PDB file of C-alpha atoms in Angstrom:
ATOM      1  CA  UNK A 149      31.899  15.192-119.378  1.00 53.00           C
ATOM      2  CA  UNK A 150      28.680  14.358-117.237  1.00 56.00           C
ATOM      3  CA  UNK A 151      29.039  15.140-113.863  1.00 57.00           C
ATOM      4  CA  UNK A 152      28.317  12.627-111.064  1.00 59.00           C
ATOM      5  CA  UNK A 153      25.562  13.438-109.071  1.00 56.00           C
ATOM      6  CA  UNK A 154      26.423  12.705-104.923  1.00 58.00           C
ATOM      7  CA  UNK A 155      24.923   9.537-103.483  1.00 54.00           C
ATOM      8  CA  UNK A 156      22.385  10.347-100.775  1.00 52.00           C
ATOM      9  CA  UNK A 157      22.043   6.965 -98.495  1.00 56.00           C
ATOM     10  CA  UNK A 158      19.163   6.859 -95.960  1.00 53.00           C
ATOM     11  CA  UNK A 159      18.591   4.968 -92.825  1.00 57.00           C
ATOM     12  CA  UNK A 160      18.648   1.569 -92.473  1.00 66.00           C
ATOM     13  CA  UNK A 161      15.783  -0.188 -90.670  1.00 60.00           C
ATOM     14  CA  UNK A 162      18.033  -1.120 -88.167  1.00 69.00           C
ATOM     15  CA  UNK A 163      19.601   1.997 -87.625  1.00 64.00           C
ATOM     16  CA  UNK A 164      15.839   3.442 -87.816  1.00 67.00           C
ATOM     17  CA  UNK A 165      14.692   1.182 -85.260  1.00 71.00           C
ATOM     18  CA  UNK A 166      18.041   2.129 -82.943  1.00 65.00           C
ATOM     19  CA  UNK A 167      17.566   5.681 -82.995  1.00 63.00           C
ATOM     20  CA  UNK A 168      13.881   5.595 -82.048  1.00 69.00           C
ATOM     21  CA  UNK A 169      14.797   3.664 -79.413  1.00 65.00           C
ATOM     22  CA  UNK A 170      17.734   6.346 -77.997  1.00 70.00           C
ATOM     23  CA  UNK A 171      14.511   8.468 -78.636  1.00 64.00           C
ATOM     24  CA  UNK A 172      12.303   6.965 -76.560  1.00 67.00           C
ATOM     25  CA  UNK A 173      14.783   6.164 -73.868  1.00 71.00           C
ATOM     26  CA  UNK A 174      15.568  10.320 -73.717  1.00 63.00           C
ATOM     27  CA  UNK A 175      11.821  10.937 -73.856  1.00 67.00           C
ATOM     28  CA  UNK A 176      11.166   8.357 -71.171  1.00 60.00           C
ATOM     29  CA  UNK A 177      14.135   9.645 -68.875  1.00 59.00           C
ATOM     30  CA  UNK A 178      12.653  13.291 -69.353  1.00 59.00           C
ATOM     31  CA  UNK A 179       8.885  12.560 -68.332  1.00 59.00           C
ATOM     32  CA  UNK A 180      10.703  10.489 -65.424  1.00 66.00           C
ATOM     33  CA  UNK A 181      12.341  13.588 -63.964  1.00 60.00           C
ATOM     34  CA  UNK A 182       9.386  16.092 -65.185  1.00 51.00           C
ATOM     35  CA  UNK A 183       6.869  13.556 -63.136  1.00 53.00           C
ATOM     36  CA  UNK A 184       9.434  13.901 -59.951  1.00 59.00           C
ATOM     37  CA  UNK A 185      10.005  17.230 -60.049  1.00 57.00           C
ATOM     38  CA  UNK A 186       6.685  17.942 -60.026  1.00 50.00           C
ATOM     39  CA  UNK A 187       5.990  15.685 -57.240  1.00 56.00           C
ATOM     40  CA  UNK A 188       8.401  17.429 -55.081  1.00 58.00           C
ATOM     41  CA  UNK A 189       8.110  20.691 -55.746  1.00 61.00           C
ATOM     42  CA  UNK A 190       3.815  19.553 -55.018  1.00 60.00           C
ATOM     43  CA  UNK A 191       4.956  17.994 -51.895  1.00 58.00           C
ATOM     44  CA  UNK A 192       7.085  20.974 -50.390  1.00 65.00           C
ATOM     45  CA  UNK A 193       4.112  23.739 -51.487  1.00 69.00           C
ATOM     46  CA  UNK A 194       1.735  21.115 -49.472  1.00 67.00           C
ATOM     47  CA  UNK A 195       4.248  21.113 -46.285  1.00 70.00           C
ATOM     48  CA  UNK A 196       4.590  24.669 -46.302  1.00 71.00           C
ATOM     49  CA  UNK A 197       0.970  25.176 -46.475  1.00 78.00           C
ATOM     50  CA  UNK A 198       0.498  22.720 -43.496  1.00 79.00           C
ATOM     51  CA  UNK A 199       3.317  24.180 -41.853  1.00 82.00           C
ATOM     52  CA  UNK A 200       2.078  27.962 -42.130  1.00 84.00           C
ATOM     53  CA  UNK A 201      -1.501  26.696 -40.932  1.00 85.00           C
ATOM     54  CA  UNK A 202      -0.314  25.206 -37.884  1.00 87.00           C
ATOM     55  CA  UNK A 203       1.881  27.890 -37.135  1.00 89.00           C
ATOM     56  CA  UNK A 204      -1.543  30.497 -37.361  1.00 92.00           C
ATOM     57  CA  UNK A 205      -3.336  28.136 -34.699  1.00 93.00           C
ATOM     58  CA  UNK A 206      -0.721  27.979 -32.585  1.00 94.00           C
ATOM     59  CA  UNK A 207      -0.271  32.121 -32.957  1.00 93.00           C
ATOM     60  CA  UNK A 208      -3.855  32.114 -32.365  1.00 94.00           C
ATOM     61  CA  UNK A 209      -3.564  29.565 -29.248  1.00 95.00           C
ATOM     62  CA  UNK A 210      -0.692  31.338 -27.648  1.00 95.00           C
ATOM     63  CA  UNK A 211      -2.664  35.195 -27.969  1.00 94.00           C
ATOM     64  CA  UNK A 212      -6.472  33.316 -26.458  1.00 95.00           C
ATOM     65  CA  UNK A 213      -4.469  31.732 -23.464  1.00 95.00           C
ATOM     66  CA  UNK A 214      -2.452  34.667 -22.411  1.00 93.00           C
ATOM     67  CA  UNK A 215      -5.980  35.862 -21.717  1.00 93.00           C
ATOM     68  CA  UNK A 216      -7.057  33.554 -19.255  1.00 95.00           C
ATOM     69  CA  UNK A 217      -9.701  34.270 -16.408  1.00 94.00           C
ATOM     70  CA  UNK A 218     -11.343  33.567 -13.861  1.00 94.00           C
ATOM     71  CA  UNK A 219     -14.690  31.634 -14.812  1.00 95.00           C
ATOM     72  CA  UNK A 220     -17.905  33.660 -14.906  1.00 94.00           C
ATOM     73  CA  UNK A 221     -19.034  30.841 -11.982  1.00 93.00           C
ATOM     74  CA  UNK A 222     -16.050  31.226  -9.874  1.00 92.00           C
ATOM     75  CA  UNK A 223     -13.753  28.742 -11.246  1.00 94.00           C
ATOM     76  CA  UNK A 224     -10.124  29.121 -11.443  1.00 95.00           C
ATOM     77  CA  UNK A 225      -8.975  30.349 -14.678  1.00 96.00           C
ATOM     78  CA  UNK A 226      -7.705  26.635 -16.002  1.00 96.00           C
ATOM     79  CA  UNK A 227      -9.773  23.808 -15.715  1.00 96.00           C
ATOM     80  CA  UNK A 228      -7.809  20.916 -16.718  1.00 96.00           C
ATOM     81  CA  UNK A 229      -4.341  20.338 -18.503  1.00 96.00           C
ATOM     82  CA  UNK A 230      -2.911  17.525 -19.519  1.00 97.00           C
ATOM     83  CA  UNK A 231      -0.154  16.645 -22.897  1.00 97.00           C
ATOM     84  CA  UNK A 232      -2.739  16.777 -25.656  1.00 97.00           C
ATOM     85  CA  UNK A 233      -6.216  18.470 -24.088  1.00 97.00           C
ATOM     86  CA  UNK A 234      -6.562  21.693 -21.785  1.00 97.00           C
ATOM     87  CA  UNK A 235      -9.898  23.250 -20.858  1.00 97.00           C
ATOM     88  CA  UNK A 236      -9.406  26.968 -20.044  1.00 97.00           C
ATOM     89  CA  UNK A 237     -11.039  29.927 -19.028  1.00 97.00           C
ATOM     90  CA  UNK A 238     -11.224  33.110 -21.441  1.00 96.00           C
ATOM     91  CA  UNK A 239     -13.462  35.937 -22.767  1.00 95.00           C
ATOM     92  CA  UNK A 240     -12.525  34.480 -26.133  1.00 93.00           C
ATOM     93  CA  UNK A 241     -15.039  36.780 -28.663  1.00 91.00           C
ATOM     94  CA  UNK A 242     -14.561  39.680 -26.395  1.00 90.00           C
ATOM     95  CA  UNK A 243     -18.421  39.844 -25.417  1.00 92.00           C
ATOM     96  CA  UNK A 244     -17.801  40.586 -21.422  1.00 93.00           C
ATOM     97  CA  UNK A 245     -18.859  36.857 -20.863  1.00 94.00           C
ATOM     98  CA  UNK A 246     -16.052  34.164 -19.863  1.00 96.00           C
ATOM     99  CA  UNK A 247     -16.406  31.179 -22.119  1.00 96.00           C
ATOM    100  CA  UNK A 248     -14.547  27.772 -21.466  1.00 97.00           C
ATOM    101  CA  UNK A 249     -11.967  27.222 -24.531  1.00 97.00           C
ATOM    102  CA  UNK A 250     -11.091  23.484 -24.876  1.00 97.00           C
ATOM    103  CA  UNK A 251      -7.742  23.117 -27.011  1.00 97.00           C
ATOM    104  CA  UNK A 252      -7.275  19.341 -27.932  1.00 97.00           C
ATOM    105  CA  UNK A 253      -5.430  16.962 -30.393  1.00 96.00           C
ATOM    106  CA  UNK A 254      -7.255  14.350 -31.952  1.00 95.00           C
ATOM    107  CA  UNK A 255      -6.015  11.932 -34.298  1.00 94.00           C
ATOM    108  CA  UNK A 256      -3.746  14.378 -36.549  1.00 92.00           C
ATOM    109  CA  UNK A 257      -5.808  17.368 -36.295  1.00 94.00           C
ATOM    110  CA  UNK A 258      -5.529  20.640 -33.311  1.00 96.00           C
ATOM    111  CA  UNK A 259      -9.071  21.354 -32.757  1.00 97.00           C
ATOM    112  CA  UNK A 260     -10.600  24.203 -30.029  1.00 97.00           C
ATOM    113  CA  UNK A 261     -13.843  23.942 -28.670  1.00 96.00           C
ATOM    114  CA  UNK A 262     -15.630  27.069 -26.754  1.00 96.00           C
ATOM    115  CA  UNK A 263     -18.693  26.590 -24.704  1.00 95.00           C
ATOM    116  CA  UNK A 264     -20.596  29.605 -23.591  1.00 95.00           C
ATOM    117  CA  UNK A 265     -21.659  30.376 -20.113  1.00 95.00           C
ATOM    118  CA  UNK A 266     -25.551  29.563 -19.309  1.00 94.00           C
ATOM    119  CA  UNK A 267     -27.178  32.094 -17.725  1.00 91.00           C
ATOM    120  CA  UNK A 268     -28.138  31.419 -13.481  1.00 88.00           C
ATOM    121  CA  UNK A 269     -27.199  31.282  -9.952  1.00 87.00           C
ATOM    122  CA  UNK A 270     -24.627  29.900 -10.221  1.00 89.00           C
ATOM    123  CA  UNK A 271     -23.645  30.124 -13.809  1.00 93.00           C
ATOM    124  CA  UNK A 272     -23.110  27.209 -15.756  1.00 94.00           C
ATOM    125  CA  UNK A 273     -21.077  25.821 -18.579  1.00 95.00           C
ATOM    126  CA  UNK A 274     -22.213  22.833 -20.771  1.00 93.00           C
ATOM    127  CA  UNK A 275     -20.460  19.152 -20.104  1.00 89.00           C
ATOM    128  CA  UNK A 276     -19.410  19.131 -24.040  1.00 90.00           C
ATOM    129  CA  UNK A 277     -18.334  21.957 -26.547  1.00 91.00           C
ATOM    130  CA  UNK A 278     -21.039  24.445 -27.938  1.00 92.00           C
ATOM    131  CA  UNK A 279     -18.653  25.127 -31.224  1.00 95.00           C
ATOM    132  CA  UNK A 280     -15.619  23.183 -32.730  1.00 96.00           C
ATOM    133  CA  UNK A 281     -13.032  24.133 -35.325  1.00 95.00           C
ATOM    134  CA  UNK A 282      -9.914  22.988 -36.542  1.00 96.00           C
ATOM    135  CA  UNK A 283      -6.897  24.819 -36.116  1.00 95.00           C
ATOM    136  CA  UNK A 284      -4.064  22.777 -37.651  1.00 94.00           C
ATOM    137  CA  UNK A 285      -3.701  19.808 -39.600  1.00 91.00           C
ATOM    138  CA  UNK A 286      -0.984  17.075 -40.205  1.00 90.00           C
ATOM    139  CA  UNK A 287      -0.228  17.113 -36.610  1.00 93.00           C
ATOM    140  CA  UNK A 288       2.545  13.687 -35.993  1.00 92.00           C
ATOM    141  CA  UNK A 289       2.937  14.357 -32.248  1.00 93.00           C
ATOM    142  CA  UNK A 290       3.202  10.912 -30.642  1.00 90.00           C
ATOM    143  CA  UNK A 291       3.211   9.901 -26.921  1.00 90.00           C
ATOM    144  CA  UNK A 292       6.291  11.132 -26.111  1.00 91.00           C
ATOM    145  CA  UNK A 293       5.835  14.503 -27.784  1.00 95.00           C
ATOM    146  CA  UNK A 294       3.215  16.380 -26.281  1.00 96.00           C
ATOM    147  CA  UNK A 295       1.618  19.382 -27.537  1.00 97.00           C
ATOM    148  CA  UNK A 296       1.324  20.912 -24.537  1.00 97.00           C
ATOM    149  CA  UNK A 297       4.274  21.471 -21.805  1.00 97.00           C
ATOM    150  CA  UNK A 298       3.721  22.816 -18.359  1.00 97.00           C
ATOM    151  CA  UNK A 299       5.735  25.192 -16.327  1.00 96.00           C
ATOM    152  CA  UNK A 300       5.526  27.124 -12.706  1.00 95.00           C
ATOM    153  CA  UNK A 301       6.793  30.489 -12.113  1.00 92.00           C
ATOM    154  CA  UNK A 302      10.320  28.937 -11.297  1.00 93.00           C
ATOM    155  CA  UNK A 303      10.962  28.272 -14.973  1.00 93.00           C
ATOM    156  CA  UNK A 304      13.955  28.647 -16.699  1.00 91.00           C
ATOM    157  CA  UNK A 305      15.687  28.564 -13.194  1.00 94.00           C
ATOM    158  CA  UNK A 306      14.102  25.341 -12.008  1.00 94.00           C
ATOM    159  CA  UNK A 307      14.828  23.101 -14.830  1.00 93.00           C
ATOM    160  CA  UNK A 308      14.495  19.412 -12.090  1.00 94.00           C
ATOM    161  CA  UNK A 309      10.835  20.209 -11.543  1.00 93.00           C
ATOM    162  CA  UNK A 310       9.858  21.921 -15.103  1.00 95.00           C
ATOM    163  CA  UNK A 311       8.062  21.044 -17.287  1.00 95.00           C
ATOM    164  CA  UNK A 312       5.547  20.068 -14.905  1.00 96.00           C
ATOM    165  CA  UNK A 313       4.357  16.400 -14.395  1.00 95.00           C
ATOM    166  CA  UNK A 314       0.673  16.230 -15.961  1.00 95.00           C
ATOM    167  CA  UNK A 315      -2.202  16.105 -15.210  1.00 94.00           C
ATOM    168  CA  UNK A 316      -0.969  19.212 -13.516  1.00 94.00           C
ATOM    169  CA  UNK A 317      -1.794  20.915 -10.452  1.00 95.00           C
ATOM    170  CA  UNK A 318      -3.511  23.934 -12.017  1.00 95.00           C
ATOM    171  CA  UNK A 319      -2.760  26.241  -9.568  1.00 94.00           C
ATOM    172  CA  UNK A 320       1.260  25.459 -10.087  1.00 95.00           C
ATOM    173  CA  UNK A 321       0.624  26.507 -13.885  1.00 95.00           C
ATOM    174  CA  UNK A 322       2.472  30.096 -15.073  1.00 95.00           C
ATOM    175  CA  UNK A 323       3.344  29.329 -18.490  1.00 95.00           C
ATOM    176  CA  UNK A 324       2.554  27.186 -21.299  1.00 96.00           C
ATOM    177  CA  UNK A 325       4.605  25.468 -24.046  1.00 96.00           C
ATOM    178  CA  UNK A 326       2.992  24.297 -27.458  1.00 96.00           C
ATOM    179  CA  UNK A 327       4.556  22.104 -29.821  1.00 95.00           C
ATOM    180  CA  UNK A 328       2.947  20.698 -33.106  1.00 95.00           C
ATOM    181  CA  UNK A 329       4.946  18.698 -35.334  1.00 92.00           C
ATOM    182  CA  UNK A 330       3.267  19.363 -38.642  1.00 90.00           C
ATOM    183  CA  UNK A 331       4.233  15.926 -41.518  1.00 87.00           C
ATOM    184  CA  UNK A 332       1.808  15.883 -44.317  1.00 79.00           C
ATOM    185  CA  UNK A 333       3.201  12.300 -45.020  1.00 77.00           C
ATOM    186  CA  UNK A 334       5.086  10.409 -42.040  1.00 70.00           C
ATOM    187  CA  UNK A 335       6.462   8.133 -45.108  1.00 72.00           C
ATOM    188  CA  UNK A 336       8.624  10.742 -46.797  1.00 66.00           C
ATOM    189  CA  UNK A 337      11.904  12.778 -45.687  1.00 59.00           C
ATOM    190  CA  UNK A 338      11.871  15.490 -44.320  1.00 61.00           C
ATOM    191  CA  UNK A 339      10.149  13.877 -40.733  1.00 73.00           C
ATOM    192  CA  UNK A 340       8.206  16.678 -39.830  1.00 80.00           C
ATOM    193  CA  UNK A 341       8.161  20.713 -39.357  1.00 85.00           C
ATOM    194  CA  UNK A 342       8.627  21.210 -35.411  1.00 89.00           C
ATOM    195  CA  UNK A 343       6.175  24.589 -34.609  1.00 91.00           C
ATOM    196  CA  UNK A 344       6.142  25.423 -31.575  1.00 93.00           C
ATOM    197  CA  UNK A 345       5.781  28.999 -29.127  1.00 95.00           C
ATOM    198  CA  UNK A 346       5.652  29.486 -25.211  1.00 95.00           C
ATOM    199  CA  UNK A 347       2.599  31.681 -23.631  1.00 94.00           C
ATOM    200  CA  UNK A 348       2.918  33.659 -20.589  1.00 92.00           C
ATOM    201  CA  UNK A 349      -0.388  33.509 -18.863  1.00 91.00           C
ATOM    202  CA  UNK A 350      -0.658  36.893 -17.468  1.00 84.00           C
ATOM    203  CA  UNK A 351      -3.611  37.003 -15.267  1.00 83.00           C
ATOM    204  CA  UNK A 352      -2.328  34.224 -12.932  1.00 81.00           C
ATOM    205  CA  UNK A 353       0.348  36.700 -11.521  1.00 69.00           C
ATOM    206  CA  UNK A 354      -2.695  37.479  -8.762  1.00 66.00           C
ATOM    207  CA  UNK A 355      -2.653  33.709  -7.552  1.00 63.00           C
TER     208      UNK A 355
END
């Protein structure tokens, strides 16, 4: 007796043409959420790197203006301070000399300028900035949020009067908020990365 041998069937064309479909479909979804993930996971690395930047400058910021002085020509030890731009006083590169340190925001970017004192009687200090560098990118802060807050030596008792109403009387300043809201890209979630420290400025305890 001759045995049968089994009946192998293939694919149809149709059923061919369905399956590379479900194929494609899965390959398709796959690259969709490979593509995404990668995005995100790109966008949170550039965030954090923003993020930690900013939060160097204003580490950086907060340890320059607790060193505020009196201005090799006299001058008290802050020039000018307003929400986004403060000129002060400080022997910034420890060289004995007093240089003026401009900290400013402009467009999204913390830059400080430092001018050095010219030599005379009396001494001077340039109208502009000698030297400019960045200090923070990414920087969102809008009208209403300034980067830099004002307070006398009443603060944290005297909250009516504090911060202080700028431009400020100089002479009222004792301490010194700074707030950078660091956002890569205002268009996506999460809004921004609030970074922000208060400085003690320890030689005006004389004034």
């Amino acid at each position: 007796m001759t045995q049968r041998k089994p009946t192998v069937r293939g694919m149809s064309f149709i059923e061919m043409i369905v399956a590379l479909f479900i194929l494609t479909i899965g390959m398709a979804g796959f690259s969709m959420l490979y593509i995404n993930s990668w995005n995100s996971n790109k966008f949170i690395i550039e965030t954090g790197n923003a993020a930690s930047i900013a939060s160097r400058g204003v580490s950086r910021t907060v340890a320059e203006l607790r060193k505020v002085r009196q201005a090799d020509n006299g001058d008290y030890p802050i020039e000018s301070g307003d929400d986004f731009d403060i000129k002060v006083y400080i022997d910034i590169d420890g060289d004995g000399a007093t240089e003026r340190v401009h900290y400013y925001l402009q467009g999204t970017s913390l830059y400080e300028g430092v001018s050095e004192p010219i030599p005379g009687l009396p001494v001077t200090y340039p109208v502009g900035d000698d030297t400019v560098k960045v200090l923070a990118n990414s920087i969102i802060n809008s009208s209403t949020d300034p980067v830099f807050s004002y307070y006398n030596n009443d603060y944290p008792s005297d909250t009516v009067n504090n911060p202080l109403a700028t431009p400020v009387n100089v002479a009222d300043v004792r301490m010194i908020k700074i707030r950078l809201m660091v956002n890569i890209d205002p268009n996506r979630a999460p809004n921004f990365i609030n970074v922000e420290s208060f400085v003690q400025l320890r030689n005006l305890t004389n004034y």
